[in-house]
Tab-separated table of C-alpha atoms and ligand atoms in Angstrom:
chain	number	residue	atom	x	y	z
U	1	UNK	CA	14.919	8.718	-18.181
U	2	UNK	CA	13.224	5.871	-16.422
U	3	UNK	CA	9.791	4.430	-17.028
U	4	UNK	CA	7.799	4.048	-13.852
U	5	UNK	CA	4.187	3.362	-12.936
U	6	UNK	CA	2.530	5.877	-10.641
U	7	UNK	CA	0.064	5.017	-7.917
U	8	UNK	CA	-1.604	7.159	-5.301
U	9	UNK	CA	-3.108	6.146	-1.975
U	10	UNK	CA	-6.283	7.619	-0.556
U	11	UNK	CA	-7.637	6.907	2.891
U	12	UNK	CA	-11.449	7.098	2.778
U	13	UNK	CA	-11.709	8.961	6.072
U	14	UNK	CA	-13.765	11.806	4.640
U	15	UNK	CA	-16.954	11.917	2.559
U	16	UNK	CA	-16.755	9.551	-0.438
U	17	UNK	CA	-17.576	12.411	-2.803
U	18	UNK	CA	-14.450	14.222	-1.619
U	19	UNK	CA	-12.253	11.129	-2.017
U	20	UNK	CA	-13.627	10.554	-5.531
U	21	UNK	CA	-12.829	14.151	-6.459
U	22	UNK	CA	-9.213	13.543	-5.467
U	23	UNK	CA	-9.143	10.319	-7.514
U	24	UNK	CA	-10.445	12.281	-10.515
U	25	UNK	CA	-7.674	14.839	-10.024
U	26	UNK	CA	-5.144	12.013	-9.824
U	27	UNK	CA	-6.473	10.474	-13.037
U	28	UNK	CA	-6.262	13.835	-14.825
U	29	UNK	CA	-2.726	14.299	-13.530
U	30	UNK	CA	-1.672	10.994	-15.127
U	31	UNK	CA	-1.572	8.530	-12.216
U	32	UNK	CA	-2.039	4.904	-13.296
U	33	UNK	CA	-3.355	3.418	-10.038
U	34	UNK	CA	-5.517	4.659	-7.164
U	35	UNK	CA	-5.156	2.453	-4.089
U	36	UNK	CA	-7.832	2.853	-1.402
U	37	UNK	CA	-6.981	1.721	2.106
U	38	UNK	CA	-9.265	-0.780	3.848
U	39	UNK	CA	-10.124	-0.327	7.520
U	40	UNK	CA	-13.665	-1.129	8.675
U	41	UNK	CA	-13.877	2.145	10.634
U	42	UNK	CA	-13.394	4.312	7.513
U	43	UNK	CA	-15.787	4.635	4.557
U	44	UNK	CA	-16.191	1.242	2.948
U	45	UNK	CA	-13.446	0.477	0.471
U	46	UNK	CA	-15.634	-1.088	-2.248
U	47	UNK	CA	-18.308	1.620	-2.048
U	48	UNK	CA	-15.536	4.200	-2.492
U	49	UNK	CA	-13.993	2.254	-5.384
U	50	UNK	CA	-17.356	1.816	-7.118
U	51	UNK	CA	-18.140	5.510	-6.857
U	52	UNK	CA	-14.681	6.245	-8.293
U	53	UNK	CA	-15.152	3.716	-11.108
U	54	UNK	CA	-18.335	5.441	-12.224
U	55	UNK	CA	-16.651	8.831	-12.408
U	56	UNK	CA	-13.316	7.926	-14.003
U	57	UNK	CA	-12.306	6.171	-17.204
U	58	UNK	CA	-8.581	5.380	-17.238
U	59	UNK	CA	-7.114	4.961	-13.780
U	60	UNK	CA	-6.817	1.439	-12.322
U	61	UNK	CA	-8.617	1.042	-9.016
U	62	UNK	CA	-8.142	-1.311	-6.117
U	63	UNK	CA	-8.171	-1.871	-2.386
U	64	UNK	CA	-4.690	-1.154	-1.051
U	65	UNK	CA	-4.976	-3.327	0.879
U	66	UNK	CA	-7.756	-5.635	2.014
U	67	UNK	CA	-7.284	-8.757	4.134
U	68	UNK	CA	-8.718	-12.270	4.375
U	69	UNK	CA	-9.723	-12.052	8.052
U	70	UNK	CA	-12.367	-9.326	8.067
U	71	UNK	CA	-13.612	-10.316	4.608
U	72	UNK	CA	-13.864	-13.891	3.412
U	73	UNK	CA	-11.810	-14.464	0.215
U	74	UNK	CA	-14.911	-15.648	-1.679
U	75	UNK	CA	-16.613	-12.335	-0.881
U	76	UNK	CA	-13.455	-10.487	-1.993
U	77	UNK	CA	-13.447	-12.436	-5.286
U	78	UNK	CA	-16.990	-11.305	-6.002
U	79	UNK	CA	-16.322	-7.718	-4.891
U	80	UNK	CA	-13.254	-7.343	-7.097
U	81	UNK	CA	-14.982	-9.042	-10.048
U	82	UNK	CA	-17.905	-6.618	-9.675
U	83	UNK	CA	-15.485	-3.684	-9.556
U	84	UNK	CA	-13.800	-5.015	-12.701
U	85	UNK	CA	-17.186	-5.113	-14.430
U	86	UNK	CA	-18.343	-1.674	-13.335
U	87	UNK	CA	-14.965	-0.062	-14.147
U	88	UNK	CA	-14.636	-1.594	-17.597
U	89	UNK	CA	-11.681	-3.812	-16.642
U	90	UNK	CA	-9.702	-1.488	-14.354
U	91	UNK	CA	-9.762	-3.474	-11.087
U	92	UNK	CA	-6.593	-4.479	-9.252
U	93	UNK	CA	-6.604	-6.338	-5.964
U	94	UNK	CA	-4.283	-5.485	-3.094
U	95	UNK	CA	-4.458	-8.051	-0.301
U	96	UNK	CA	-2.287	-8.771	2.715
U	97	UNK	CA	-2.352	-9.925	6.308
U	98	UNK	CA	-4.208	-6.833	7.616
U	99	UNK	CA	-3.581	-4.439	10.430
U	100	UNK	CA	-3.190	-6.070	13.845
U	101	UNK	CA	-4.304	-2.989	15.787
U	102	UNK	CA	-7.607	-2.958	13.897
U	103	UNK	CA	-8.111	-6.681	14.418
U	104	UNK	CA	-7.648	-6.279	18.160
U	105	UNK	CA	-10.649	-3.953	18.271
U	106	UNK	CA	-12.714	-6.576	16.415
U	107	UNK	CA	-11.581	-9.517	18.523
U	108	UNK	CA	-10.069	-11.195	15.445
U	109	UNK	CA	-7.012	-13.328	16.074
U	110	UNK	CA	-4.124	-12.897	13.651
U	111	UNK	CA	-3.532	-16.595	13.188
U	112	UNK	CA	-1.335	-17.964	10.417
U	113	UNK	CA	-1.120	-14.761	8.390
U	114	UNK	CA	1.132	-16.231	5.707
U	115	UNK	CA	-1.068	-19.260	5.218
U	116	UNK	CA	-4.208	-17.123	5.239
U	117	UNK	CA	-2.867	-14.857	2.473
U	118	UNK	CA	-1.547	-17.795	0.421
U	119	UNK	CA	-4.856	-19.677	0.635
U	120	UNK	CA	-6.906	-16.526	0.019
U	121	UNK	CA	-5.014	-15.633	-3.159
U	122	UNK	CA	-5.312	-19.198	-4.504
U	123	UNK	CA	-9.050	-19.260	-3.791
U	124	UNK	CA	-9.684	-15.834	-5.307
U	125	UNK	CA	-7.792	-16.779	-8.479
U	126	UNK	CA	-9.783	-20.010	-8.836
U	127	UNK	CA	-13.107	-18.262	-8.280
U	128	UNK	CA	-12.206	-15.564	-10.807
U	129	UNK	CA	-11.470	-18.303	-13.342
U	130	UNK	CA	-15.006	-19.594	-12.804
U	131	UNK	CA	-13.928	-22.731	-10.949
U	132	UNK	CA	-15.890	-24.579	-8.284
U	133	UNK	CA	-13.754	-24.446	-5.138
U	134	UNK	CA	-13.720	-27.363	-2.764
U	135	UNK	CA	-10.707	-27.106	-0.490
U	136	UNK	CA	-9.600	-28.048	2.978
U	137	UNK	CA	-6.983	-25.430	3.755
U	138	UNK	CA	-5.464	-24.785	7.157
U	139	UNK	CA	-7.354	-21.485	7.436
U	140	UNK	CA	-10.159	-21.640	4.860
U	141	UNK	CA	-12.412	-24.536	4.010
U	142	UNK	CA	-14.761	-24.435	1.048
U	143	UNK	CA	-17.381	-27.039	0.327
U	144	UNK	CA	-18.231	-25.966	-3.209
U	145	UNK	CA	-17.916	-22.181	-3.647
U	146	UNK	CA	-18.451	-20.728	-7.120
U	147	UNK	CA	-19.241	-17.330	-8.602
U	148	UNK	CA	-22.259	-17.349	-10.859
U	149	UNK	CA	-20.577	-14.943	-13.306
U	150	UNK	CA	-17.066	-14.472	-14.649
U	151	UNK	CA	-15.112	-11.255	-15.008
U	152	UNK	CA	-13.590	-10.605	-18.429
U	153	UNK	CA	-9.798	-10.522	-18.474
U	154	UNK	CA	-7.277	-10.902	-15.699
U	155	UNK	CA	-7.310	-9.046	-12.385
U	156	UNK	CA	-3.742	-8.546	-11.101
U	157	UNK	CA	-3.219	-9.435	-7.436
U	158	UNK	CA	-0.753	-7.390	-5.368
U	159	UNK	CA	0.384	-8.612	-1.943
U	160	UNK	CA	0.870	-6.065	0.866
U	161	UNK	CA	4.095	-7.130	2.571
U	162	UNK	CA	6.856	-5.926	4.859
U	163	UNK	CA	8.189	-8.922	6.783
U	164	UNK	CA	10.714	-11.277	5.130
U	165	UNK	CA	8.326	-14.234	4.893
U	166	UNK	CA	5.454	-12.194	3.480
U	167	UNK	CA	7.842	-10.611	0.942
U	168	UNK	CA	9.023	-14.069	-0.146
U	169	UNK	CA	5.408	-15.178	-0.464
U	170	UNK	CA	4.710	-12.121	-2.636
U	171	UNK	CA	7.632	-13.168	-4.851
U	172	UNK	CA	6.140	-16.639	-5.137
U	173	UNK	CA	2.516	-15.775	-5.867
U	174	UNK	CA	1.983	-12.035	-6.422
U	175	UNK	CA	1.533	-10.176	-9.690
U	176	UNK	CA	2.799	-7.251	-7.666
U	177	UNK	CA	3.831	-6.341	-4.159
U	178	UNK	CA	2.891	-3.245	-2.168
U	179	UNK	CA	5.671	-2.437	0.289
U	180	UNK	CA	5.097	0.164	2.980
U	181	UNK	CA	8.491	1.900	2.855
U	182	UNK	CA	10.221	4.946	1.385
U	183	UNK	CA	13.982	4.358	1.688
U	184	UNK	CA	16.247	2.566	-0.816
U	185	UNK	CA	17.788	0.520	2.013
U	186	UNK	CA	14.395	-1.046	2.781
U	187	UNK	CA	13.860	-1.865	-0.885
U	188	UNK	CA	17.287	-3.443	-1.306
U	189	UNK	CA	16.271	-5.794	1.478
U	190	UNK	CA	12.690	-6.306	0.236
U	191	UNK	CA	13.739	-7.032	-3.331
U	192	UNK	CA	16.249	-9.624	-2.121
U	193	UNK	CA	13.381	-11.409	-0.305
U	194	UNK	CA	10.995	-11.081	-3.263
U	195	UNK	CA	13.693	-12.541	-5.552
U	196	UNK	CA	14.142	-15.520	-3.243
U	197	UNK	CA	10.410	-16.195	-3.382
U	198	UNK	CA	10.284	-15.733	-7.134
U	199	UNK	CA	13.196	-18.127	-7.668
U	200	UNK	CA	11.504	-20.734	-5.496
U	201	UNK	CA	8.500	-20.559	-7.805
U	202	UNK	CA	10.640	-20.405	-10.985
U	203	UNK	CA	9.485	-16.902	-11.744
U	204	UNK	CA	11.354	-13.902	-13.090
U	205	UNK	CA	11.241	-10.944	-10.688
U	206	UNK	CA	10.775	-8.746	-13.773
U	207	UNK	CA	7.229	-10.109	-14.029
U	208	UNK	CA	6.423	-8.687	-10.564
U	209	UNK	CA	5.455	-5.029	-10.113
U	210	UNK	CA	7.437	-3.866	-7.067
U	211	UNK	CA	5.483	-0.951	-5.628
U	212	UNK	CA	6.896	1.457	-3.064
U	213	UNK	CA	3.883	2.404	-0.938
U	214	UNK	CA	5.529	5.555	0.369
U	215	UNK	CA	4.860	8.185	2.968
U	216	UNK	CA	4.994	11.189	0.646
U	217	UNK	CA	4.812	14.923	1.263
U	218	UNK	CA	5.444	17.520	-1.417
U	219	UNK	CA	5.268	21.310	-1.263
U	220	UNK	CA	7.105	24.296	-2.717
U	221	UNK	CA	8.321	24.846	0.847
U	222	UNK	CA	10.790	22.184	2.045
U	223	UNK	CA	10.195	22.717	5.786
U	224	UNK	CA	6.398	22.704	5.441
U	225	UNK	CA	6.574	19.423	3.508
U	226	UNK	CA	8.850	17.941	6.163
U	227	UNK	CA	6.630	18.992	9.078
U	228	UNK	CA	3.591	17.400	7.404
U	229	UNK	CA	5.516	14.168	6.753
U	230	UNK	CA	6.470	13.980	10.440
U	231	UNK	CA	2.794	13.558	11.362
U	232	UNK	CA	2.717	10.249	9.497
U	233	UNK	CA	6.297	9.227	10.303
U	234	UNK	CA	5.497	9.307	14.045
U	235	UNK	CA	2.990	6.477	13.498
U	236	UNK	CA	5.378	4.563	11.219
U	237	UNK	CA	8.152	4.701	13.836
U	238	UNK	CA	5.716	3.603	16.549
U	239	UNK	CA	4.585	0.627	14.439
U	240	UNK	CA	7.985	-0.459	13.098
U	241	UNK	CA	9.557	-3.697	14.308
U	242	UNK	CA	13.007	-3.366	16.011
U	243	UNK	CA	14.928	-4.741	13.004
U	244	UNK	CA	13.520	-1.998	10.746
U	245	UNK	CA	14.464	0.718	13.248
U	246	UNK	CA	17.913	-0.835	13.536
U	247	UNK	CA	18.326	-0.832	9.745
U	248	UNK	CA	18.033	2.963	9.898
U	249	UNK	CA	20.076	3.464	13.088
U	250	UNK	CA	17.049	4.616	15.114
U	251	UNK	CA	17.256	3.941	18.816
U	252	UNK	CA	14.491	1.691	20.163
U	253	UNK	CA	14.311	3.951	23.237
U	254	UNK	CA	13.370	6.995	21.146
U	255	UNK	CA	10.785	4.895	19.309
U	256	UNK	CA	9.391	3.864	22.700
U	257	UNK	CA	9.001	7.511	23.692
U	258	UNK	CA	6.992	8.206	20.514
U	259	UNK	CA	4.907	5.073	21.128
U	260	UNK	CA	4.166	6.331	24.647
U	261	UNK	CA	2.931	9.708	23.342
U	262	UNK	CA	0.725	8.051	20.715
U	263	UNK	CA	-0.721	5.658	23.280
U	264	UNK	CA	-2.229	8.697	25.043
U	265	UNK	CA	-4.456	9.276	22.002
U	266	UNK	CA	-4.966	12.616	20.209
U	267	UNK	CA	-3.760	14.610	23.227
U	268	UNK	CA	-0.315	12.982	22.894
U	269	UNK	CA	0.000	13.404	19.119
U	270	UNK	CA	1.721	16.826	19.104
U	271	UNK	CA	4.398	15.511	21.481
U	272	UNK	CA	4.819	12.472	19.236
U	273	UNK	CA	5.240	14.670	16.122
U	274	UNK	CA	7.765	16.867	17.947
U	275	UNK	CA	9.798	13.801	18.931
U	276	UNK	CA	10.284	12.790	15.269
U	277	UNK	CA	13.881	13.544	14.299
U	278	UNK	CA	15.284	14.430	10.870
U	279	UNK	CA	16.874	10.963	10.698
U	280	UNK	CA	13.436	9.375	11.158
U	281	UNK	CA	11.759	11.458	8.510
U	282	UNK	CA	14.633	10.711	6.106
U	283	UNK	CA	14.265	6.997	6.756
U	284	UNK	CA	10.498	6.794	6.420
U	285	UNK	CA	9.320	9.502	4.018
U	286	UNK	CA	9.825	11.006	0.596
U	287	UNK	CA	9.385	14.704	1.197
U	288	UNK	CA	10.354	18.171	0.142
U	289	UNK	CA	10.177	20.337	-2.977
U	290	UNK	CA	9.668	18.719	-6.382
U	291	UNK	CA	13.439	18.522	-6.997
U	292	UNK	CA	13.936	16.780	-3.621
U	293	UNK	CA	11.329	14.110	-4.270
U	294	UNK	CA	12.599	13.538	-7.844
U	295	UNK	CA	16.026	12.729	-6.431
U	296	UNK	CA	14.613	10.324	-3.847
U	297	UNK	CA	12.378	8.599	-6.404
U	298	UNK	CA	15.372	8.113	-8.690
U	299	UNK	CA	17.145	6.319	-5.835
U	300	UNK	CA	14.176	3.948	-5.456
U	301	UNK	CA	14.092	3.205	-9.180
U	302	UNK	CA	17.809	2.412	-9.131
U	303	UNK	CA	17.294	-0.381	-6.598
U	304	UNK	CA	14.435	-1.959	-8.568
U	305	UNK	CA	11.155	-0.266	-7.602
U	306	UNK	CA	8.756	-0.298	-10.586
U	307	UNK	CA	5.728	1.539	-9.158
U	308	UNK	CA	5.829	4.576	-6.870
U	309	UNK	CA	2.704	4.949	-4.757
U	310	UNK	CA	2.326	8.474	-3.457
U	311	UNK	CA	0.961	7.748	0.000
U	312	UNK	CA	-0.272	9.760	2.966
U	313	UNK	CA	-0.027	12.612	3.633
U	314	UNK	CA	0.683	13.365	-0.133
U	315	UNK	CA	1.356	16.966	0.918
U	316	UNK	CA	0.282	19.743	3.255
U	317	UNK	CA	-2.460	20.494	0.711
U	318	UNK	CA	-3.505	17.458	-1.339
U	319	UNK	CA	-4.851	19.337	-4.342
U	320	UNK	CA	-1.728	21.468	-4.658
U	321	UNK	CA	0.448	18.387	-4.117
U	322	UNK	CA	-1.215	16.507	-7.001
U	323	UNK	CA	-0.763	19.561	-9.238
U	324	UNK	CA	2.927	19.829	-8.274
U	325	UNK	CA	3.476	16.137	-9.019
U	326	UNK	CA	1.813	16.513	-12.421
U	327	UNK	CA	3.703	19.658	-13.405
U	328	UNK	CA	7.082	19.262	-11.730
U	329	UNK	CA	7.687	15.584	-10.974
U	330	UNK	CA	6.124	13.511	-13.785
U	331	UNK	CA	7.993	15.362	-16.569
U	332	UNK	CA	11.272	13.959	-15.162
U	333	UNK	CA	10.113	10.409	-15.710
U	334	UNK	CA	8.256	10.331	-19.011
Q	1	F42	N1	-3.408	-2.976	6.457
Q	1	F42	C1	-4.713	-2.768	6.551
Q	1	F42	O1	-5.383	-3.367	7.425
Q	1	F42	N2	-5.367	-1.900	5.712
Q	1	F42	C2	-4.703	-1.265	4.712
Q	1	F42	O2	-5.337	-0.500	3.970
Q	1	F42	C3	-3.309	-1.490	4.568
Q	1	F42	C4	-2.559	-0.928	3.529
Q	1	F42	C5	-1.240	-1.360	3.307
Q	1	F42	C6	-0.537	-0.971	2.169
Q	1	F42	C7	0.740	-1.429	1.919
Q	1	F42	C8	1.347	-2.305	2.848
Q	1	F42	O3	2.594	-2.754	2.616
Q	1	F42	C9	0.693	-2.680	3.986
Q	1	F42	C10	-0.623	-2.232	4.252
Q	1	F42	N3	-1.346	-2.657	5.376
Q	1	F42	C11	-2.689	-2.368	5.489
Q	1	F42	C12	-0.661	-3.435	6.441
Q	1	F42	C13	-0.629	-4.922	6.142
Q	1	F42	O4	-1.921	-5.452	6.233
Q	1	F42	C14	0.284	-5.633	7.133
Q	1	F42	O5	-0.091	-5.326	8.439
Q	1	F42	C15	1.724	-5.242	6.940
Q	1	F42	O6	2.088	-5.403	5.594
Q	1	F42	C16	2.662	-6.076	7.835
Q	1	F42	O7	2.611	-7.359	7.446
Q	1	F42	P1	3.930	-8.243	7.319
Q	1	F42	O8	4.324	-8.383	5.914
Q	1	F42	O9	4.976	-7.763	8.254
Q	1	F42	O10	3.378	-9.650	7.793
Q	1	F42	C17	3.155	-9.937	9.159
Q	1	F42	C18	1.994	-10.903	9.259
Q	1	F42	C19	4.363	-10.625	9.743
Q	1	F42	O11	4.587	-10.577	10.924
Q	1	F42	N4	5.106	-11.320	8.894
Q	1	F42	C20	6.340	-12.000	9.241
Q	1	F42	C21	7.203	-12.089	7.991
Q	1	F42	O12	8.353	-12.488	8.115
Q	1	F42	O13	6.712	-11.776	6.895
Q	1	F42	C22	6.203	-13.423	9.705
Q	1	F42	C23	4.872	-13.898	10.093
Q	1	F42	C24	4.993	-15.228	10.790
Q	1	F42	O14	5.988	-15.567	11.301
Q	1	F42	N5	3.940	-15.981	10.792
Q	1	F42	C25	3.814	-17.244	11.419
Q	1	F42	C26	4.953	-18.148	11.288
Q	1	F42	O15	5.046	-19.019	12.166
Q	1	F42	O16	5.723	-18.058	10.327
Q	1	F42	C27	2.607	-17.878	10.760
Q	1	F42	C28	2.881	-18.909	9.724
Q	1	F42	C29	1.656	-19.174	8.866
Q	1	F42	O17	1.407	-20.332	8.536
Q	1	F42	O18	0.982	-18.245	8.482
């Protein structure tokens, strides 16, 4: 039996009260981490996390993930320190380059993403240690930033990464890494990159929590779970770079067709979902009945994943999915 940390992702796209109720269910089920996605157009990530902190007592809470473009790293340092305080030491920070599609709507240019994340993490760590930050980075310049309070204890920083350079950076500087993928093949590749980064920084990869931020769909009914997963997989295929599609033998032409449907907006979504093949859903999701997902999780653990994040859609019915995970998945791993 393998020891694994369990995370769960929630997208705050419905009333905060509802999201918090799901986080409470997840805590009761035994999840260790609740990761809340950060997009400006959804409910605010820190308001959601604060509300959750006040109504839970064990589960670790963090943005999964925020970015240094929309929010200045000094502001993030204070936000995460405040969350640490209000949660009694349960804050974790997920930070990465951010979502290009969202930035386009804000007119933010995605310049030097690796440098931005590297500088942001260094600045946040210094501010959390109570230091006065004067720095002339390539992306961020500080002329004497300092928090006027200090959080107790350490706040782990996880880097959201998929590309080879970002994965290496996570190996160099991250306490953990949140990787948007669900297939062992992607993790074999990612862990190789993380190791390279860790070695460069003289670190042991064992000190880094490698989290599989999966597309997850569980139900007693295999086909129902698969159909629900396809709704998320369509977007993953549309957003995947050619080398990732190639790794799974998915034709770029078919991906283009799905992209075309999605580009039409909600009226094209059903066509996009229908164009998702079984090969695609196998490559990009963990889905099925409890016994199916247990098998797939075991494959991830074998290649070196140390945290499994149950990500969207979680299941056709979230509440039932969390119950199934608690009763029929967790017992295989404790
Ligand atoms: N994005 C959000 O906005 N909100 C979320 O809630 C969110 C959650 C999330 C969870 C897990 C996860 O893995 C990703 C998540 N994301 C979320 C997406 C995330 O923000 C990124 O969009 C995603 O991880 C893709 O990033 P990436 O690792 O592929 O990095 C990008 C920037 C990339 O292209 N990287 C390349 C690479 O090899 O890593 C190279 C980049 C590059 O070449 N940069 C230039 C260069 O010349 O090298 C710049 C160099 C420099 O100095 O920076």
